[in-house]
Coordinates of C-alpha atoms in Angstrom, one line a residue:
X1 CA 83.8 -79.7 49.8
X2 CA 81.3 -82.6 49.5
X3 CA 82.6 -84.7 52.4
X4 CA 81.1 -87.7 52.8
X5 CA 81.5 -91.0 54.8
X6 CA 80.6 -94.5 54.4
X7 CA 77.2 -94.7 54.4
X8 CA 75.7 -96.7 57.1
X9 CA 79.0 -95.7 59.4
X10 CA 77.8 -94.4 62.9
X11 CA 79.6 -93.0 66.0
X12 CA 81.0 -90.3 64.0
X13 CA 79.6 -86.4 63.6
X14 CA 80.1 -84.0 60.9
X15 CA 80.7 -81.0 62.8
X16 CA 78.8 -78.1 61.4
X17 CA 81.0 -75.1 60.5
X18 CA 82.9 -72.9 62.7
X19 CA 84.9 -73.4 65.7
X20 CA 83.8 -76.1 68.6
X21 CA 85.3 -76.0 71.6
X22 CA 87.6 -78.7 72.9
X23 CA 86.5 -81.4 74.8
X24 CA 86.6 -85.3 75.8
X25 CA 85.8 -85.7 71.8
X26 CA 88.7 -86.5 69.0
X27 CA 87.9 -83.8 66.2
X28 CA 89.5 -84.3 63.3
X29 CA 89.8 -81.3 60.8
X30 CA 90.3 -82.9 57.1
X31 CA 91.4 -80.1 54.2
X32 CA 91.3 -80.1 51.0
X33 CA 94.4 -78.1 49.5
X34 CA 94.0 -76.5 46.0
X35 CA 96.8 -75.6 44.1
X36 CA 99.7 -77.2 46.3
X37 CA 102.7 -76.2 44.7
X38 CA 105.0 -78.8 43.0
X39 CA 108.2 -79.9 42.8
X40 CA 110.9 -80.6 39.8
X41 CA 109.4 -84.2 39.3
X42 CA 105.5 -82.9 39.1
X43 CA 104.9 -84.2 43.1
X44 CA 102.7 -82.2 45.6
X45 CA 104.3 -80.6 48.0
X46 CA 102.7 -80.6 51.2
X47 CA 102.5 -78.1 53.7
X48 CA 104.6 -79.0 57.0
X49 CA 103.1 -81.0 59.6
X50 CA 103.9 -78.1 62.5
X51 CA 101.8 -75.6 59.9
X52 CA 99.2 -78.2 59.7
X53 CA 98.3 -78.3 63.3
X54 CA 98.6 -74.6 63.9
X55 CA 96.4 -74.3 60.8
X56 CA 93.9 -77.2 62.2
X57 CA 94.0 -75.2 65.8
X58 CA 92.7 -72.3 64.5
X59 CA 89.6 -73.8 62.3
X60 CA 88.8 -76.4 64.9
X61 CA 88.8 -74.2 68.5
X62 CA 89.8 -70.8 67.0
X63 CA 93.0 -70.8 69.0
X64 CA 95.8 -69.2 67.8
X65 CA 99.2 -70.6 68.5
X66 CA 102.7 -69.8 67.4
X67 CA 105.6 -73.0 66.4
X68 CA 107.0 -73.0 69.8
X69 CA 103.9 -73.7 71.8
X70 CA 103.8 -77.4 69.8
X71 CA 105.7 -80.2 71.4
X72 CA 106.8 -83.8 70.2
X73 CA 107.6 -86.7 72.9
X74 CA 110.5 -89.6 72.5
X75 CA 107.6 -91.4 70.1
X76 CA 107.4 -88.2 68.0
X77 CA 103.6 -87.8 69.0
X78 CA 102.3 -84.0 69.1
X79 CA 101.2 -82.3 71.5
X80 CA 100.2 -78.7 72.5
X81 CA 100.7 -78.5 76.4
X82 CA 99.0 -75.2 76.6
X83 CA 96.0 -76.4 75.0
X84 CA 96.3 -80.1 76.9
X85 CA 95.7 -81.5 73.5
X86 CA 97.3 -84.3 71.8
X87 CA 97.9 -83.9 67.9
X88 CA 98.3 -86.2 65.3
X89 CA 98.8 -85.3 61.2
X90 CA 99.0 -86.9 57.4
X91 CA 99.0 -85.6 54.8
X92 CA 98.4 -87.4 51.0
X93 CA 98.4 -85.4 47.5
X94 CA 96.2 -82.4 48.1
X95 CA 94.2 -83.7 51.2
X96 CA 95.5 -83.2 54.6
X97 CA 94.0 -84.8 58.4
X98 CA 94.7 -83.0 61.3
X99 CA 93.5 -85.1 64.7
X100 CA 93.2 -83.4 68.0
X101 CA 92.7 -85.4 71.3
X102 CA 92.2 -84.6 74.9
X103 CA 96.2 -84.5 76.6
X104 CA 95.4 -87.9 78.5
X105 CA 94.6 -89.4 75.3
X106 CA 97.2 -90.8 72.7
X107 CA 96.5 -90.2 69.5
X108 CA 96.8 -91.3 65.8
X109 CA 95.7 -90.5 62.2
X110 CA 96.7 -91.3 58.6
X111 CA 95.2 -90.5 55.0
X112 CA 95.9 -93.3 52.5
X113 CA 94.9 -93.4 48.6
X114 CA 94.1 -96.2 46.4
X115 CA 96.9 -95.9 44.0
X116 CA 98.8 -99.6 43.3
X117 CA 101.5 -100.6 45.7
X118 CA 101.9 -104.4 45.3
X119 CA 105.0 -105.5 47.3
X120 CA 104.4 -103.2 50.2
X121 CA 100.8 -104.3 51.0
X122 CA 102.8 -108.1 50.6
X123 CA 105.1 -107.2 53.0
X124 CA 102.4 -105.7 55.4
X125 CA 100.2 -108.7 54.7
X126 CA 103.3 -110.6 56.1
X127 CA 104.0 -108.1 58.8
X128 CA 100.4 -109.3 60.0
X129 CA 101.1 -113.1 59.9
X130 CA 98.3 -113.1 56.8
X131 CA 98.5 -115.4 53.7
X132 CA 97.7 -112.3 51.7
X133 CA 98.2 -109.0 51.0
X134 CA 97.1 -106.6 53.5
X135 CA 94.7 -104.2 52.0
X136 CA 94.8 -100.1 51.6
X137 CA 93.0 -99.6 55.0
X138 CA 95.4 -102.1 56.6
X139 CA 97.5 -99.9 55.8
X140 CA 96.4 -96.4 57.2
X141 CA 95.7 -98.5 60.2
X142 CA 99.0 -99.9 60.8
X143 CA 100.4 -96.2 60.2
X144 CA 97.7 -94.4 62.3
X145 CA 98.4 -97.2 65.1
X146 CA 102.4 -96.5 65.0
X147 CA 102.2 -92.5 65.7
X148 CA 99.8 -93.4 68.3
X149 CA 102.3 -95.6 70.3
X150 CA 105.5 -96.4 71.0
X151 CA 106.1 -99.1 67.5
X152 CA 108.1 -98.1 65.3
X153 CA 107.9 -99.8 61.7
X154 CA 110.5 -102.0 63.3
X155 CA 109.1 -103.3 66.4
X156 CA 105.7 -103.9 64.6
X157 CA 106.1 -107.6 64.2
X158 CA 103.6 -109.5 66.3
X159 CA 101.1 -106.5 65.8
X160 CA 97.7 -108.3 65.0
X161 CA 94.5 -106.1 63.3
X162 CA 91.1 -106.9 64.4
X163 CA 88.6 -107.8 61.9
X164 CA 87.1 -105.1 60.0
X165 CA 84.0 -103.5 61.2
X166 CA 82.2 -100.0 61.7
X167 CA 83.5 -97.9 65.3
X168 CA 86.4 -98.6 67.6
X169 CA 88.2 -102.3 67.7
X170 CA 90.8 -103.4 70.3
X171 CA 94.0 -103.9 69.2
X172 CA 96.6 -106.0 71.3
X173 CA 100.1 -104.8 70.4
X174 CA 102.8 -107.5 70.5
X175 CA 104.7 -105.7 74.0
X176 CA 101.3 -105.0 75.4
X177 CA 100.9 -108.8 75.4
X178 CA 104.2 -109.1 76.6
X179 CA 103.2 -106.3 79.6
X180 CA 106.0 -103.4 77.9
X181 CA 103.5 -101.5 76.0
X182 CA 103.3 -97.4 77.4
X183 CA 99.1 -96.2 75.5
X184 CA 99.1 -92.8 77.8
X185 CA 99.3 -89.5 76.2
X186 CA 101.8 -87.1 76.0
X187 CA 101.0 -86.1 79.4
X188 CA 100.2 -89.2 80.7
X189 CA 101.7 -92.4 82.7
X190 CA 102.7 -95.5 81.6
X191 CA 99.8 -97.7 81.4
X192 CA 101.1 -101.7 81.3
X193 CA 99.5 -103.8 78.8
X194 CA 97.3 -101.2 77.0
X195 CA 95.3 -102.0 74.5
X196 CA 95.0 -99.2 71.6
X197 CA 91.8 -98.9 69.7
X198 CA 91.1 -98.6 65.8
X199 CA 88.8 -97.4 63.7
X200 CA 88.5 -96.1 60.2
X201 CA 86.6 -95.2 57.3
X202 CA 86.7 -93.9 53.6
X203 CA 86.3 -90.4 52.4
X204 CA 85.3 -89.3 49.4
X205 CA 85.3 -85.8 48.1
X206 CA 83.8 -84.5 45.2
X207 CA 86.1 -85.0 41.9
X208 CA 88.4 -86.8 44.2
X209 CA 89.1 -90.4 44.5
X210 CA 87.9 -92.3 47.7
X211 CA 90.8 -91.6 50.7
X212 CA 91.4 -94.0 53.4
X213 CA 91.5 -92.2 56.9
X214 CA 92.2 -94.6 59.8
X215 CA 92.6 -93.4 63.7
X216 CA 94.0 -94.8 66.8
X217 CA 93.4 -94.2 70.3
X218 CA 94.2 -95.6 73.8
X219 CA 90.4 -95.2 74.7
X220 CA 86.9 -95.5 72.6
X221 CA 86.4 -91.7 72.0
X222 CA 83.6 -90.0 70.2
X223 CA 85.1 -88.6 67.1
X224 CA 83.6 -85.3 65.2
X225 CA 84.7 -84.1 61.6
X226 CA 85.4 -80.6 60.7
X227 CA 86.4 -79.6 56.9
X228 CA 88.2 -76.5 55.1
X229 CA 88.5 -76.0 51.8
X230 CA 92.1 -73.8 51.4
X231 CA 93.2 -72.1 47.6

């Protein structure tokens, strides 16, 4: 599909095709949907997150689950016990991003586009104790950091980002200063003050405008790319 990222970015690998095998990597397997159906307004509609994952399962590791073996914790995080793999999905128009993490590991992703939203990037910008509005890749940050932990767009106040710059960044939640903040996995133990990390990048994709794709971890990770092209 003509994936490409930032040029100069480094600590990332575009995994060549076919299926890799699980390990203490993040992969992230980022499709490109043609001809997504629509609905009565003319809006995508995008395939379900639990057919995302089973879907990203079987291009990334070539394991073949069924909806039942996929589990979601009190934070809504995924997970796939049978695997020990933490999951994390977006979707936005006709791309999706499917993230898959080692089970100790807690894990976040989100796809943003560049399309004009003036009051909620003020609102986030405020959210983030800034003068300005927060930016596009504030935002897939703030949204990739939320399914990785226990925030909730409620409890996010106090939540400070890191300035921007290429690879992971620590990011102190507001209860991780505070000593409440939980970063393990779905399978793992409360942690204390845990700090999550950030990174993220843009994507673009030929005849596509330029996507936002932010992740979040409880640990630096090395992070591979996989990509399908799906009719």
């Amino acid at each position: 599909m003509g994936l490409l990222l930032d040029p100069g970015l480094t600590g990332y690998t575009l995994a060549p095709d076919g299926p890799a095998a699980p390990g203490e990597a993040v992969d992230v397997l980022v499709c490109r949907h043609h001809r997504l159906p629509r609905d009565r307004m003319g809006q995508r509609l995008s395939p379900s997150g639990r057919s995302l994952i089973i879907q990203a399962l079987a291009t990334t590791y070539g394991a073949r689950v069924a909806p039942g073996d996929l589990e979601r914790d009190g934070h809504r995080r995924w997970s796939v016990p049978g695997l020990e793999l933490t999951v994390s999905v977006a979707h936005c128009g006709e791309f999706s991003a499917v993230a898959l993490a080692p089970a100790a590991r807690a894990i976040g992703v989100d796809l943003q586009d560049e399309r004009e939203r003036p009051y909620a990037l003020r609102w986030l910008g405020e959210l983030l104790g800034r003068q300005e509005a927060a930016t596009i890749r504030d935002f897939a940050e703030c949204e990739a950091l939320i399914k990785a932990s226990h925030l909730t767009k409620e409890t996010f106040a106090g939540t400070r980002l890191p300035p921007w710059r290429p690879g992971w960044r620590p990011t102190e939640t507001a209860a991780a200063a505070a000593g409440t903040d939980s970063g393990a996995g779905a399978t793992g133990t409360d942690s204390g003050a845990a700090r999550y990390q950030l990174r993220s990048l843009v994507l673009r994709a030929e005849g596509a405008p330029p996507l936002h794709l932010a992740l979040a971890c409880d640990a630096p990770a090395p992070v591979r790319f996989h990509h399908l092209e799906r009719e």
